[in-house]
Coordinates of C-alpha atoms in Angstrom, one line a residue:
Chain A
M127 CA -16.4 1.2 15.2
A128 CA -13.4 3.5 15.3
N129 CA -11.3 2.9 12.2
L130 CA -7.9 4.5 12.9
P131 CA -6.2 3.4 9.5
L132 CA -9.0 5.0 7.5
A133 CA -9.0 8.1 9.7
N134 CA -5.2 8.4 9.3
I135 CA -5.5 8.0 5.6
F136 CA -7.9 10.9 5.3
N137 CA -6.2 13.1 7.7
R138 CA -2.8 12.8 6.3
K139 CA -3.8 13.7 2.7
T140 CA -0.3 14.6 1.3
R141 CA 1.3 11.4 2.6
T142 CA -1.6 9.3 1.3
T143 CA -1.5 11.0 -2.1
V144 CA 2.2 10.4 -2.6
G145 CA 1.7 6.8 -1.5
I146 CA -1.1 6.2 -4.0
L147 CA 0.6 7.9 -6.8
A148 CA 3.8 5.9 -6.3
V149 CA 1.9 2.6 -6.4
A150 CA -0.3 3.8 -9.2
L151 CA 2.8 4.8 -11.2
G152 CA 4.3 1.2 -10.7
V153 CA 1.0 -0.4 -11.5
S154 CA 0.4 1.6 -14.7
T155 CA 3.9 1.3 -15.9
V156 CA 3.7 -2.4 -15.8
L157 CA 0.3 -2.5 -17.4
V158 CA 1.1 -0.1 -20.3
L159 CA 4.6 -1.4 -21.0
V160 CA 3.6 -5.0 -20.8
G161 CA 0.5 -4.1 -22.8
L162 CA 2.7 -2.3 -25.4
A163 CA 5.2 -5.2 -25.7
Q164 CA 2.6 -8.0 -26.0
G165 CA 0.1 -5.9 -27.7
S166 CA 2.6 -5.2 -30.6
L167 CA 3.4 -8.8 -30.9
D168 CA -0.3 -10.0 -30.8
E169 CA -1.2 -7.2 -33.1
T170 CA 1.6 -8.2 -35.5
A171 CA 0.5 -11.9 -35.2
Q172 CA -3.1 -11.0 -35.6
R173 CA -2.3 -9.0 -38.8
I174 CA -0.4 -12.0 -40.3
Q175 CA -3.2 -14.4 -39.3
N176 CA -5.8 -11.9 -40.9
V177 CA -4.0 -12.6 -44.2
G178 CA -6.2 -15.7 -44.3
A179 CA -3.4 -18.2 -44.7
D180 CA -3.3 -21.4 -42.5
I181 CA 0.4 -22.2 -42.4
L182 CA 3.6 -20.3 -42.4
F183 CA 6.5 -22.1 -44.3
Q184 CA 10.0 -20.8 -43.4
A185 CA 13.5 -21.8 -43.7
P186 CA 15.2 -24.1 -41.0
D187 CA 15.5 -22.4 -37.6
A188 CA 13.9 -19.2 -38.8
S189 CA 12.5 -16.8 -36.5
A190 CA 8.8 -16.3 -36.0
F191 CA 9.5 -12.6 -36.2
L192 CA 9.0 -12.1 -39.9
A193 CA 10.6 -8.7 -39.6
I194 CA 14.0 -10.3 -39.2
S195 CA 13.6 -12.6 -42.1
A196 CA 15.6 -12.2 -45.3
G197 CA 15.4 -13.9 -48.6
V198 CA 16.6 -17.3 -47.5
L199 CA 14.3 -19.6 -49.4
P200 CA 14.4 -20.2 -53.1
Q201 CA 11.2 -19.1 -54.8
R202 CA 11.2 -22.4 -56.9
L203 CA 10.0 -24.1 -53.8
E204 CA 6.6 -22.9 -54.6
P205 CA 5.5 -25.6 -57.1
L206 CA 6.8 -28.2 -54.7
L207 CA 4.7 -26.9 -51.9
R208 CA 1.7 -26.8 -54.2
E209 CA 2.0 -30.6 -54.9
T210 CA 1.7 -31.4 -51.2
P211 CA -1.6 -33.1 -50.7
G212 CA -4.3 -31.0 -49.0
V213 CA -2.6 -27.8 -50.1
D214 CA -5.0 -25.4 -51.7
E215 CA -2.9 -22.3 -52.4
V216 CA 0.7 -21.0 -51.8
T217 CA 2.1 -17.4 -52.0
P218 CA 5.7 -16.2 -51.7
V219 CA 6.6 -13.3 -49.6
L220 CA 9.9 -11.4 -49.4
V221 CA 10.1 -9.2 -46.3
N222 CA 12.3 -6.1 -45.7
N223 CA 12.3 -3.3 -43.2
V224 CA 12.8 0.4 -43.5
T225 CA 13.5 2.9 -41.0
R226 CA 12.5 6.0 -42.9
I227 CA 9.2 7.1 -44.4
K228 CA 8.8 10.6 -45.9
D229 CA 12.0 11.6 -44.2
A230 CA 10.7 10.7 -40.8
Q231 CA 12.3 7.9 -38.6
K232 CA 10.0 5.0 -38.4
F233 CA 10.5 1.3 -38.3
V234 CA 8.1 -0.3 -41.0
M235 CA 7.8 -3.8 -42.4
I236 CA 7.3 -4.2 -46.1
F237 CA 5.9 -7.2 -47.9
G238 CA 7.0 -7.9 -51.5
I239 CA 4.1 -10.1 -52.8
D240 CA 2.7 -11.8 -55.8
P241 CA -0.7 -9.9 -55.8
V242 CA -2.6 -12.6 -57.5
S243 CA -1.8 -15.5 -55.3
Y244 CA -1.8 -13.3 -52.3
N245 CA -5.4 -12.2 -52.9
R246 CA -6.4 -15.9 -53.5
I247 CA -4.9 -17.2 -50.2
G248 CA -7.5 -15.6 -48.1
H249 CA -9.5 -12.5 -47.7
G250 CA -7.0 -10.7 -50.0
L251 CA -6.2 -7.0 -49.6
E252 CA -9.4 -4.8 -49.3
I253 CA -8.5 -1.7 -51.3
V254 CA -10.4 1.4 -49.8
E255 CA -8.9 3.9 -52.2
G256 CA -7.1 3.6 -55.5
R257 CA -6.2 0.2 -56.9
G258 CA -4.1 -2.9 -56.2
L259 CA -0.6 -3.7 -57.2
E260 CA -0.4 -4.0 -61.0
K261 CA 3.0 -2.9 -62.4
P262 CA 6.5 -2.3 -61.2
G263 CA 7.0 0.7 -59.0
D264 CA 3.5 0.4 -57.5
L265 CA 3.1 0.7 -53.8
L266 CA 0.2 0.2 -51.2
V267 CA 0.2 2.0 -47.8
D268 CA -2.5 0.8 -45.4
T269 CA -5.1 3.2 -43.8
V270 CA -3.2 3.7 -40.5
L271 CA 0.1 4.4 -41.9
A272 CA -1.6 6.6 -44.5
Q273 CA -3.4 8.6 -42.0
A274 CA -0.5 8.9 -39.6
D275 CA 1.8 10.1 -42.1
Q276 CA -0.7 12.1 -44.4
I277 CA 0.1 9.8 -47.4
K278 CA -2.5 9.6 -50.2
V279 CA -2.9 7.9 -53.6
G280 CA -0.6 9.5 -56.1
D281 CA 2.2 10.4 -53.7
K282 CA 5.7 9.4 -54.6
L283 CA 7.7 7.7 -51.9
E284 CA 11.4 7.0 -52.0
I285 CA 12.0 3.8 -50.4
M286 CA 15.4 1.8 -50.5
N287 CA 16.7 4.4 -53.0
R288 CA 13.9 3.8 -55.4
E289 CA 11.0 5.9 -56.3
F290 CA 7.5 4.3 -55.8
E291 CA 4.0 5.6 -56.6
V292 CA 1.3 5.0 -53.8
V293 CA -1.4 3.5 -56.0
G294 CA -3.7 2.2 -53.3
I295 CA -4.7 2.3 -49.7
P296 CA -5.7 -1.1 -48.3
R297 CA -7.7 -1.5 -45.0
A298 CA -5.4 -2.0 -42.1
G299 CA -5.6 -5.2 -40.0
A300 CA -4.2 -7.7 -42.3
G301 CA -0.6 -8.3 -43.3
V302 CA 1.7 -5.4 -43.0
R303 CA 1.5 -1.7 -43.5
I304 CA 3.3 -1.3 -46.9
Y305 CA 3.3 -3.8 -50.0
M306 CA 5.1 -3.7 -53.2
G307 CA 5.4 -6.3 -56.1
L308 CA 7.7 -9.3 -55.3
E309 CA 10.0 -8.6 -58.1
D310 CA 10.4 -5.1 -57.1
M311 CA 11.4 -6.2 -53.5
Q312 CA 13.8 -8.8 -55.0
T313 CA 15.5 -6.1 -57.2
A314 CA 15.6 -3.5 -54.5
T315 CA 17.1 -5.9 -52.0
A316 CA 19.3 -7.7 -54.6
Q317 CA 17.8 -11.1 -53.8
P318 CA 16.5 -12.3 -57.2
G319 CA 14.6 -15.6 -56.9
D320 CA 14.6 -15.6 -53.1
V321 CA 11.8 -15.2 -50.7
S322 CA 11.5 -14.9 -46.9
F323 CA 8.6 -17.5 -46.4
F324 CA 5.5 -18.9 -48.0
F325 CA 1.9 -18.5 -46.8
V326 CA 0.0 -21.9 -47.4
K327 CA -3.6 -22.3 -47.4
A328 CA -5.1 -25.8 -46.8
Q329 CA -8.0 -27.2 -48.9
D330 CA -10.0 -27.6 -45.6
D331 CA -9.7 -25.9 -42.3
K332 CA -9.9 -29.2 -40.5
D333 CA -6.9 -30.6 -42.2
V334 CA -4.4 -27.7 -41.3
A335 CA -2.7 -29.9 -38.7
A336 CA -2.4 -32.8 -41.2
V337 CA -1.1 -30.5 -44.0
A338 CA 1.4 -29.0 -41.7
A339 CA 2.5 -32.5 -40.6
E340 CA 2.9 -33.6 -44.2
L341 CA 5.0 -30.4 -45.0
E342 CA 7.1 -31.2 -42.1
K343 CA 7.6 -34.7 -43.4
R344 CA 8.4 -33.7 -47.0
F345 CA 10.5 -30.7 -46.2
E346 CA 12.5 -32.1 -43.3
G347 CA 14.1 -29.4 -41.2
Y348 CA 12.2 -26.5 -42.6
K349 CA 10.0 -24.6 -40.0
V350 CA 6.3 -25.2 -40.4
T351 CA 3.9 -23.1 -38.0
A352 CA 0.2 -23.3 -37.9
L353 CA -0.7 -19.5 -38.0
E354 CA -3.1 -19.9 -35.1
F355 CA -0.1 -20.4 -32.9
L356 CA 1.9 -17.5 -34.4
S357 CA 1.4 -15.2 -31.5
D358 CA 2.7 -17.8 -29.0
A359 CA 5.6 -18.6 -31.3
M360 CA 6.6 -15.0 -31.6
K361 CA 6.5 -14.5 -27.7
E362 CA 8.5 -17.6 -27.5
N363 CA 11.1 -16.2 -30.0
A364 CA 11.1 -12.6 -28.6
L365 CA 14.6 -12.7 -27.0
G366 CA 14.5 -10.8 -23.8
L367 CA 10.7 -10.3 -23.7
K368 CA 10.1 -12.5 -20.6
E369 CA 13.3 -11.0 -18.9
F370 CA 12.1 -7.5 -19.8
I371 CA 8.7 -8.2 -18.3
R372 CA 10.2 -9.8 -15.2
A373 CA 12.5 -6.9 -14.7
L374 CA 9.7 -4.5 -15.3
S375 CA 7.5 -6.3 -12.6
F376 CA 10.5 -6.4 -10.2
F377 CA 11.0 -2.6 -10.5
A378 CA 7.3 -1.7 -10.3
A379 CA 7.1 -3.9 -7.0
L380 CA 10.4 -2.2 -5.8
I381 CA 9.0 1.2 -6.5
S382 CA 5.8 0.6 -4.8
G383 CA 7.7 -1.1 -1.9
L384 CA 10.3 1.7 -1.4
V385 CA 7.8 4.4 -1.6
I386 CA 5.5 2.8 0.8
L387 CA 8.5 2.1 3.1
L388 CA 9.4 5.8 3.0
A389 CA 5.9 6.9 3.5
M390 CA 5.0 4.7 6.4
Y391 CA 8.5 5.1 8.1
T392 CA 7.9 8.8 8.1
T393 CA 4.6 8.3 9.3
I394 CA 5.7 6.2 12.3
I395 CA 8.3 8.7 13.2
E396 CA 5.7 11.5 13.0
R397 CA 3.2 9.5 15.0
T398 CA 5.4 8.0 17.6
R399 CA 3.4 9.6 20.3
E400 CA 0.1 8.1 18.8
I401 CA 1.7 4.5 18.9
G402 CA 2.7 5.3 22.7
I403 CA -1.1 6.2 23.4
L404 CA -2.2 3.0 21.7
K405 CA 0.3 1.1 23.9
A406 CA -0.8 2.9 27.0
L407 CA -4.3 1.9 26.1
G408 CA -3.1 -1.8 26.1
A409 CA -2.5 -2.4 22.5
S410 CA -0.5 -5.4 21.8
R411 CA 2.4 -5.5 19.2
A412 CA 0.2 -7.4 16.9
Y413 CA -2.5 -4.7 17.1
I414 CA 0.0 -2.0 16.2
L415 CA 1.4 -4.2 13.4
K416 CA -2.1 -4.5 12.1
V417 CA -2.9 -0.9 12.3
V418 CA 0.3 0.1 10.2
M419 CA -0.3 -2.7 7.8
A420 CA -3.9 -2.0 7.4
E421 CA -3.2 1.7 6.5
S422 CA -0.4 0.5 3.9
F423 CA -3.0 -1.9 2.5
L424 CA -5.6 0.8 2.1
I425 CA -3.1 3.2 0.3
C426 CA -1.9 0.2 -1.9
V427 CA -5.5 -0.7 -2.9
M428 CA -6.2 2.9 -3.7
G429 CA -3.0 3.1 -5.6
V430 CA -3.9 0.0 -7.6
G431 CA -7.2 1.6 -8.6
A432 CA -5.6 4.9 -9.6
G433 CA -3.1 2.8 -11.6
F434 CA -5.7 1.1 -13.5
L435 CA -7.3 4.4 -14.3
L436 CA -3.9 6.0 -15.2
S437 CA -3.2 3.0 -17.5
V438 CA -6.5 3.6 -19.5
I439 CA -5.7 7.3 -19.7
G440 CA -2.0 6.4 -20.6
R441 CA -3.2 4.0 -23.3
A442 CA -5.5 6.5 -24.9
A443 CA -2.9 9.2 -24.8
L444 CA -0.3 6.9 -26.5
L445 CA -2.8 5.9 -29.3
R446 CA -3.7 9.6 -29.8
F447 CA -0.1 10.6 -30.3
F448 CA 1.2 7.3 -31.9
P449 CA -1.5 5.8 -33.9
T450 CA 0.6 2.9 -35.2
L451 CA 1.3 1.5 -31.8
T452 CA -0.8 -1.2 -30.1
V453 CA -1.4 -1.2 -26.5
D454 CA -3.3 -4.2 -25.0
L455 CA -4.3 -3.8 -21.6
I456 CA -4.4 -7.5 -20.6
P457 CA -6.8 -8.6 -18.1
R458 CA -4.5 -11.2 -16.5
W459 CA -1.9 -8.4 -16.2
F460 CA -4.4 -6.2 -14.1
L461 CA -4.4 -8.9 -11.5
L462 CA -0.7 -9.5 -11.7
S463 CA 0.1 -5.7 -11.4
A464 CA -2.5 -5.5 -8.6
I465 CA -0.5 -8.2 -6.7
L466 CA 2.7 -6.5 -7.6
G467 CA 1.6 -3.1 -6.3
I468 CA -0.1 -4.4 -3.1
G469 CA 2.6 -7.0 -2.4
G470 CA 5.5 -4.6 -3.0
G471 CA 3.7 -2.0 -0.7
L472 CA 3.0 -4.3 2.1
L473 CA 6.6 -5.6 2.0
G474 CA 7.7 -2.0 2.3
A475 CA 5.4 -1.5 5.1
L476 CA 6.7 -4.4 7.1
Y477 CA 9.7 -2.7 8.7
P478 CA 8.0 0.4 9.7
A479 CA 5.2 -1.5 11.2
Y480 CA 7.7 -3.8 13.0
R481 CA 9.5 -0.7 14.3
A482 CA 6.3 0.8 15.6
A483 CA 5.2 -2.3 17.3
K484 CA 8.7 -2.6 19.0
L485 CA 8.6 1.0 20.2
D486 CA 9.1 1.5 24.0
P487 CA 5.8 2.9 25.4
V488 CA 7.3 5.4 27.7
E489 CA 9.8 6.8 25.0
A490 CA 6.9 6.9 22.5
L491 CA 4.7 8.8 25.0
N492 CA 7.3 11.4 25.7
S493 CA 8.2 12.1 22.1
E494 CA 7.1 15.4 20.6
Chain B
M10 CA -16.6 -1.2 40.7
T11 CA -19.8 -1.2 42.6
E12 CA -18.2 -1.0 46.0
V13 CA -18.2 2.3 47.5
A14 CA -15.1 3.7 49.1
D15 CA -15.2 3.9 52.8
E16 CA -12.3 5.5 54.7
G17 CA -13.1 3.7 57.9
S18 CA -12.6 0.2 56.5
M19 CA -9.8 1.0 54.1
T20 CA -7.3 -1.4 56.0
E21 CA -9.6 -4.3 55.6
R22 CA -9.9 -3.8 51.8
K23 CA -8.2 -5.9 49.0
S24 CA -4.9 -4.6 47.9
V25 CA -5.2 -3.8 44.1
L26 CA -1.8 -2.3 43.6
R27 CA 1.4 -3.1 45.7
T28 CA 5.0 -2.4 45.2
V29 CA 7.8 -4.0 47.1
A30 CA 11.3 -2.3 47.2
V31 CA 10.9 -0.9 43.7
R32 CA 14.1 0.7 42.5
M33 CA 14.7 2.4 39.1
V34 CA 18.0 3.4 37.7
Y35 CA 18.5 5.2 34.5
R36 CA 21.9 4.8 32.9
T37 CA 23.2 8.1 31.2
G38 CA 26.4 7.2 29.5
S39 CA 28.5 5.7 32.2
L40 CA 26.5 7.4 34.9
D41 CA 23.8 5.7 36.9
V42 CA 20.9 8.0 37.9
P43 CA 18.6 6.6 40.5
A44 CA 15.1 7.6 39.9
L45 CA 13.3 5.4 42.5
Q46 CA 15.0 4.0 45.5
G47 CA 13.1 1.4 47.2
I48 CA 9.3 2.2 47.0
D49 CA 6.9 0.3 49.1
L50 CA 3.3 1.1 48.3
D51 CA 0.0 -0.5 49.0
V52 CA -3.2 0.8 47.3
K53 CA -6.5 -0.7 48.6
Q54 CA -9.5 -1.1 46.4
G55 CA -11.6 2.1 46.2
E56 CA -8.8 4.3 47.5
F57 CA -8.0 7.7 46.0
V58 CA -4.3 8.1 46.4
S59 CA -2.4 11.3 45.6
I60 CA 1.2 11.4 45.0
M61 CA 2.9 14.8 45.6
G62 CA 6.6 15.9 45.1
P63 CA 8.7 18.2 43.4
S64 CA 9.6 17.8 39.7
G65 CA 12.3 15.0 39.1
C66 CA 11.3 13.2 42.3
G67 CA 10.3 10.1 40.3
K68 CA 6.5 10.4 40.5
T69 CA 5.9 9.8 36.8
T70 CA 8.5 7.1 36.7
L71 CA 6.7 5.5 39.5
L72 CA 3.4 5.8 37.7
H73 CA 4.6 4.3 34.5
I74 CA 6.0 1.3 36.5
L75 CA 2.7 1.0 38.3
G76 CA 0.9 0.8 35.0
G77 CA 3.4 -1.7 33.5
L78 CA 4.6 0.8 30.8
A79 CA 8.2 0.6 32.3
Q80 CA 9.9 -2.2 34.1
P81 CA 11.8 -1.5 37.4
T82 CA 15.6 -2.1 37.8
S83 CA 14.5 -4.4 40.9
G84 CA 11.7 -5.0 43.2
H85 CA 8.1 -6.0 42.5
V86 CA 4.9 -4.6 41.4
F87 CA 1.6 -6.5 42.0
V88 CA -1.5 -5.5 40.1
D89 CA -4.6 -7.3 41.4
G90 CA -2.2 -9.7 43.0
I91 CA -0.3 -10.5 39.7
D92 CA 3.5 -9.9 39.9
L93 CA 4.4 -7.8 36.8
A94 CA 7.9 -9.1 36.8
A95 CA 6.7 -12.7 36.5
I96 CA 4.9 -12.2 33.4
S97 CA 5.9 -11.6 29.7
D98 CA 5.7 -8.5 27.9
A99 CA 2.7 -9.5 26.0
E100 CA 1.0 -10.5 29.3
R101 CA 1.7 -7.3 30.8
T102 CA 0.2 -5.4 27.8
R103 CA -3.0 -7.6 28.3
L104 CA -3.0 -6.8 31.9
R105 CA -2.6 -3.0 31.2
C106 CA -5.5 -3.3 29.0
R107 CA -7.7 -5.1 31.3
K108 CA -6.8 -3.6 34.6
I109 CA -5.5 0.0 34.1
G110 CA -6.8 3.2 32.7
F111 CA -4.4 6.1 32.3
V112 CA -5.1 9.8 32.3
F113 CA -2.3 12.1 31.2
Q114 CA -1.3 15.6 31.6
R115 CA -1.3 16.1 27.9
F116 CA -4.6 14.3 27.3
N117 CA -3.0 12.0 24.7
L118 CA -6.2 11.8 22.6
L119 CA -6.0 10.5 19.0
T120 CA -6.5 13.6 17.1
T121 CA -7.6 11.9 13.8
L122 CA -10.5 10.2 15.6
T123 CA -13.7 11.8 17.0
V124 CA -14.5 11.8 20.6
Q125 CA -16.7 8.8 20.0
G126 CA -13.8 7.2 18.0
N127 CA -11.3 7.6 20.9
I128 CA -13.7 5.8 23.2
E129 CA -14.4 3.2 20.7
I130 CA -10.7 2.4 20.1
A131 CA -10.0 1.8 23.7
R132 CA -12.8 -0.9 23.7
Q133 CA -11.6 -2.2 20.4
I134 CA -8.1 -2.8 22.0
Y135 CA -9.8 -4.4 25.0
G136 CA -11.6 -6.6 22.7
G137 CA -14.9 -8.1 23.2
K138 CA -18.3 -6.6 22.3
P139 CA -18.0 -3.3 20.4
I140 CA -19.4 -0.3 22.4
S141 CA -22.6 1.1 20.9
R142 CA -23.0 4.8 20.2
Q143 CA -25.8 4.8 22.9
E144 CA -23.2 3.4 25.4
V145 CA -20.5 6.0 24.5
G146 CA -23.1 8.6 25.0
D147 CA -24.0 7.3 28.5
L148 CA -20.3 7.3 29.4
L149 CA -19.8 10.8 28.1
E150 CA -22.7 11.9 30.2
I151 CA -20.5 11.3 33.3
V152 CA -18.1 13.8 32.0
H153 CA -20.9 16.1 30.8
L154 CA -19.9 15.8 27.1
R155 CA -22.7 13.8 25.4
H156 CA -23.4 16.6 23.1
K157 CA -19.5 16.5 21.8
L158 CA -19.7 12.8 20.5
D159 CA -18.9 13.7 16.9
F160 CA -16.3 16.5 17.6
K161 CA -12.5 15.9 17.0
P162 CA -10.3 16.5 20.1
L163 CA -8.8 19.8 18.6
E164 CA -12.3 21.2 18.4
L165 CA -12.7 20.8 22.2
S166 CA -11.4 23.1 25.0
V167 CA -8.4 21.7 27.1
G168 CA -10.8 20.9 29.9
E169 CA -13.1 19.0 27.6
Q170 CA -10.2 17.2 26.1
Q171 CA -9.2 16.0 29.5
R172 CA -12.8 15.0 30.4
V173 CA -12.8 12.8 27.3
A174 CA -9.4 11.3 28.2
I175 CA -11.1 10.4 31.7
A176 CA -14.2 8.9 29.8
R177 CA -11.8 6.9 27.7
A178 CA -9.9 5.6 30.8
L179 CA -13.1 4.4 32.4
V180 CA -14.7 2.7 29.3
N181 CA -13.3 -0.7 30.1
E182 CA -14.1 -0.4 33.8
P183 CA -10.3 -0.8 35.0
A184 CA -9.5 -1.8 38.5
I185 CA -7.1 1.1 38.7
L186 CA -7.1 4.5 37.2
L187 CA -3.5 6.2 36.9
A188 CA -3.6 9.9 36.5
D189 CA -0.4 11.7 35.7
E190 CA -1.0 15.4 36.6
P191 CA -4.3 15.5 35.1
T192 CA -4.8 19.1 35.8
G193 CA -1.2 20.3 34.8
N194 CA -2.4 21.8 31.7
L195 CA -5.7 23.3 32.8
D196 CA -6.8 26.6 34.2
S197 CA -8.3 26.7 37.7
R198 CA -11.9 26.3 36.7
N199 CA -11.2 23.4 34.4
S200 CA -8.9 21.8 37.0
E201 CA -11.6 21.9 39.5
Q202 CA -14.1 20.4 37.1
V203 CA -11.7 17.5 36.4
L204 CA -10.8 16.8 40.1
R205 CA -14.5 16.9 41.1
L206 CA -15.0 14.4 38.4
L207 CA -12.4 12.1 39.6
A208 CA -13.6 12.6 43.2
D209 CA -17.2 11.5 42.0
V210 CA -16.0 8.5 40.1
N211 CA -14.1 7.4 43.2
R212 CA -16.9 8.0 45.6
E213 CA -19.8 6.9 43.3
K214 CA -18.2 4.0 41.6
G215 CA -15.7 2.9 44.1
Q216 CA -13.0 3.5 41.3
T217 CA -9.2 3.2 42.7
I218 CA -7.4 6.2 41.6
V219 CA -3.7 6.9 41.9
M220 CA -3.0 10.6 40.9
I221 CA 0.2 12.4 40.5
T222 CA 0.0 16.2 41.2
H223 CA 2.0 19.2 42.1
N224 CA -1.0 20.9 43.5
P225 CA -1.6 20.5 47.4
Q226 CA -5.3 21.5 46.7
A227 CA -5.7 18.9 44.2
A228 CA -4.2 16.3 46.4
E229 CA -6.9 17.2 49.0
M230 CA -9.3 15.4 46.7
G231 CA -7.8 12.1 47.6
N232 CA -8.1 10.3 50.8
R233 CA -4.6 9.5 51.1
T234 CA -1.5 11.4 50.2
I235 CA 2.1 10.4 49.5
E236 CA 4.9 12.7 49.3
M237 CA 7.9 11.8 47.4
L238 CA 11.5 13.3 47.4
D239 CA 14.5 12.1 45.5
G240 CA 13.0 8.8 44.6
Q241 CA 11.8 7.9 47.9
I242 CA 8.4 8.1 49.8
V243 CA 9.1 10.6 52.6
S244 CA 5.5 10.8 54.2
H245 CA 2.3 9.1 54.1
G246 CA -0.9 10.9 55.5
T247 CA -4.2 12.4 54.6
A248 CA -4.0 15.2 52.2
P249 CA -5.1 17.9 54.8
E250 CA -2.2 16.9 57.2
L251 CA 0.5 17.0 54.5
V252 CA -0.9 20.2 53.1
R253 CA -0.8 21.7 56.7
E254 CA 2.8 20.4 57.2
S255 CA 3.9 21.8 54.0
R256 CA 2.3 25.2 54.9
E257 CA 4.2 25.1 58.3
A258 CA 7.4 24.3 56.8
R259 CA 7.2 27.2 54.3
T260 CA 6.4 29.5 57.5
R261 CA 9.4 28.2 59.4
A262 CA 11.6 28.8 56.5
R263 CA 10.6 32.5 56.4

């Protein structure tokens, strides 16, 4: 049967292309930016989980974002934590962040660790080149950062006004990108005897919840988080993340809606005569509305498809040029962005469709 | 549609299109411009009525009102006995779809669809069983264009485009075919073909036709001609009579 919406789409290529691109841009913006925000959080959480600990022990009301932690816990809590029933291992960590590596602006989180207990707590650091931390002034840089910034074993790096020597390259994927000795970090940040948090390992995986409950009981008010929930806790603590995603989604739907509105409105103006013909043939308002909406729907669906493709390409390009970034294209957001793109587009098409349906047939037929 | 036109018994036939005191006034700013001033018309089933008159005399306005595309300022239009003023806009649209076929001077084909698509969409709007390619081909046979099924309108000559428009107007077997200067954009050869086609459809299928034309020779194809002037019907008669009168009037004027 005759398919007027499809025929119009293929016969008005420029209008169709602009509409598809607008929807695609909206969809891919949502997918990539949400993927970047959530991917970075998930990746950070995953790396912390990959350390191999079971529980994160922090100061009262601390943020799940370890990057904004400071030396707020006394290191002397360590033996008390070890005495808690069910605890197998405890390791202290002092966190600091730097914004400059090898004279380049870069936000990097650094762990000051006790290498012996840190390696015992889980899988330990897998050194692929060089050696582990042994003496003051030693520094480890993970494979991703080393590759991105051309850092190799033996390089001297100035961090926090002190010179460090890169002595090893651990495999990326667990913890952070840079490690130094705990005492070096305490000295460099003028926080002797203080740590940011403790990683705690339970004697048995099955007892993690019980150990966490016992820690909460013994250290009332302190923050105890089972690491399997760290990702959720970080998203919960990410101030403005939800609002950012909501605003992003709103603007994506708005862009789709406005461009489709403009494209369809222009189309209706151009095709007034065609609508007059349909009316002369006896087409009802509902039929005209259906034709315009169907055409918009097809443009939106093609736009969503193109948006998915653009997201995959965009992700690959981002990772190619910024290898330390993480962009997770989240399956649930494919569905949500499709709903946003199509929903926004259809909303935008409503007014032109309504206007077309209401056109006076004689005036429409007489239009040039 | 199966009844064949018979001029002798026309008065006994059922009335398919009737107007009673139809007036149409267009408002331009604060000025009222009368386009139709009390039109009474009765078209019987199977009739081929030509409406003649100079430009601006209200012919096209009358045709739009007869087809339910426009509403008169006052008066009544009855299509197959149904008063168009007494029904809603949606019902008028449905009635137009069921009972009326339009043929326009500018053909008004949908240029993005093929010939087949243009005919299919008229059936799609009508509803019911979709028309098969074979049926479209059979319909196009009547206008001698079966071989142009897959062509786009702009790939056809103007005469062919008008023949496709006629096929499209006939696809739902309307009670009345309204043609607004169907030969106005055609050369004499194509005009003759289109007029003969309309006459054949009227004679062989008993199709009721109301045709607007400027051309006295075209008007002769019908079995009744109405002449309009300044929004009024000034004479009824057979086409040859009016053509003769018109010729005589011109001679007297010289």
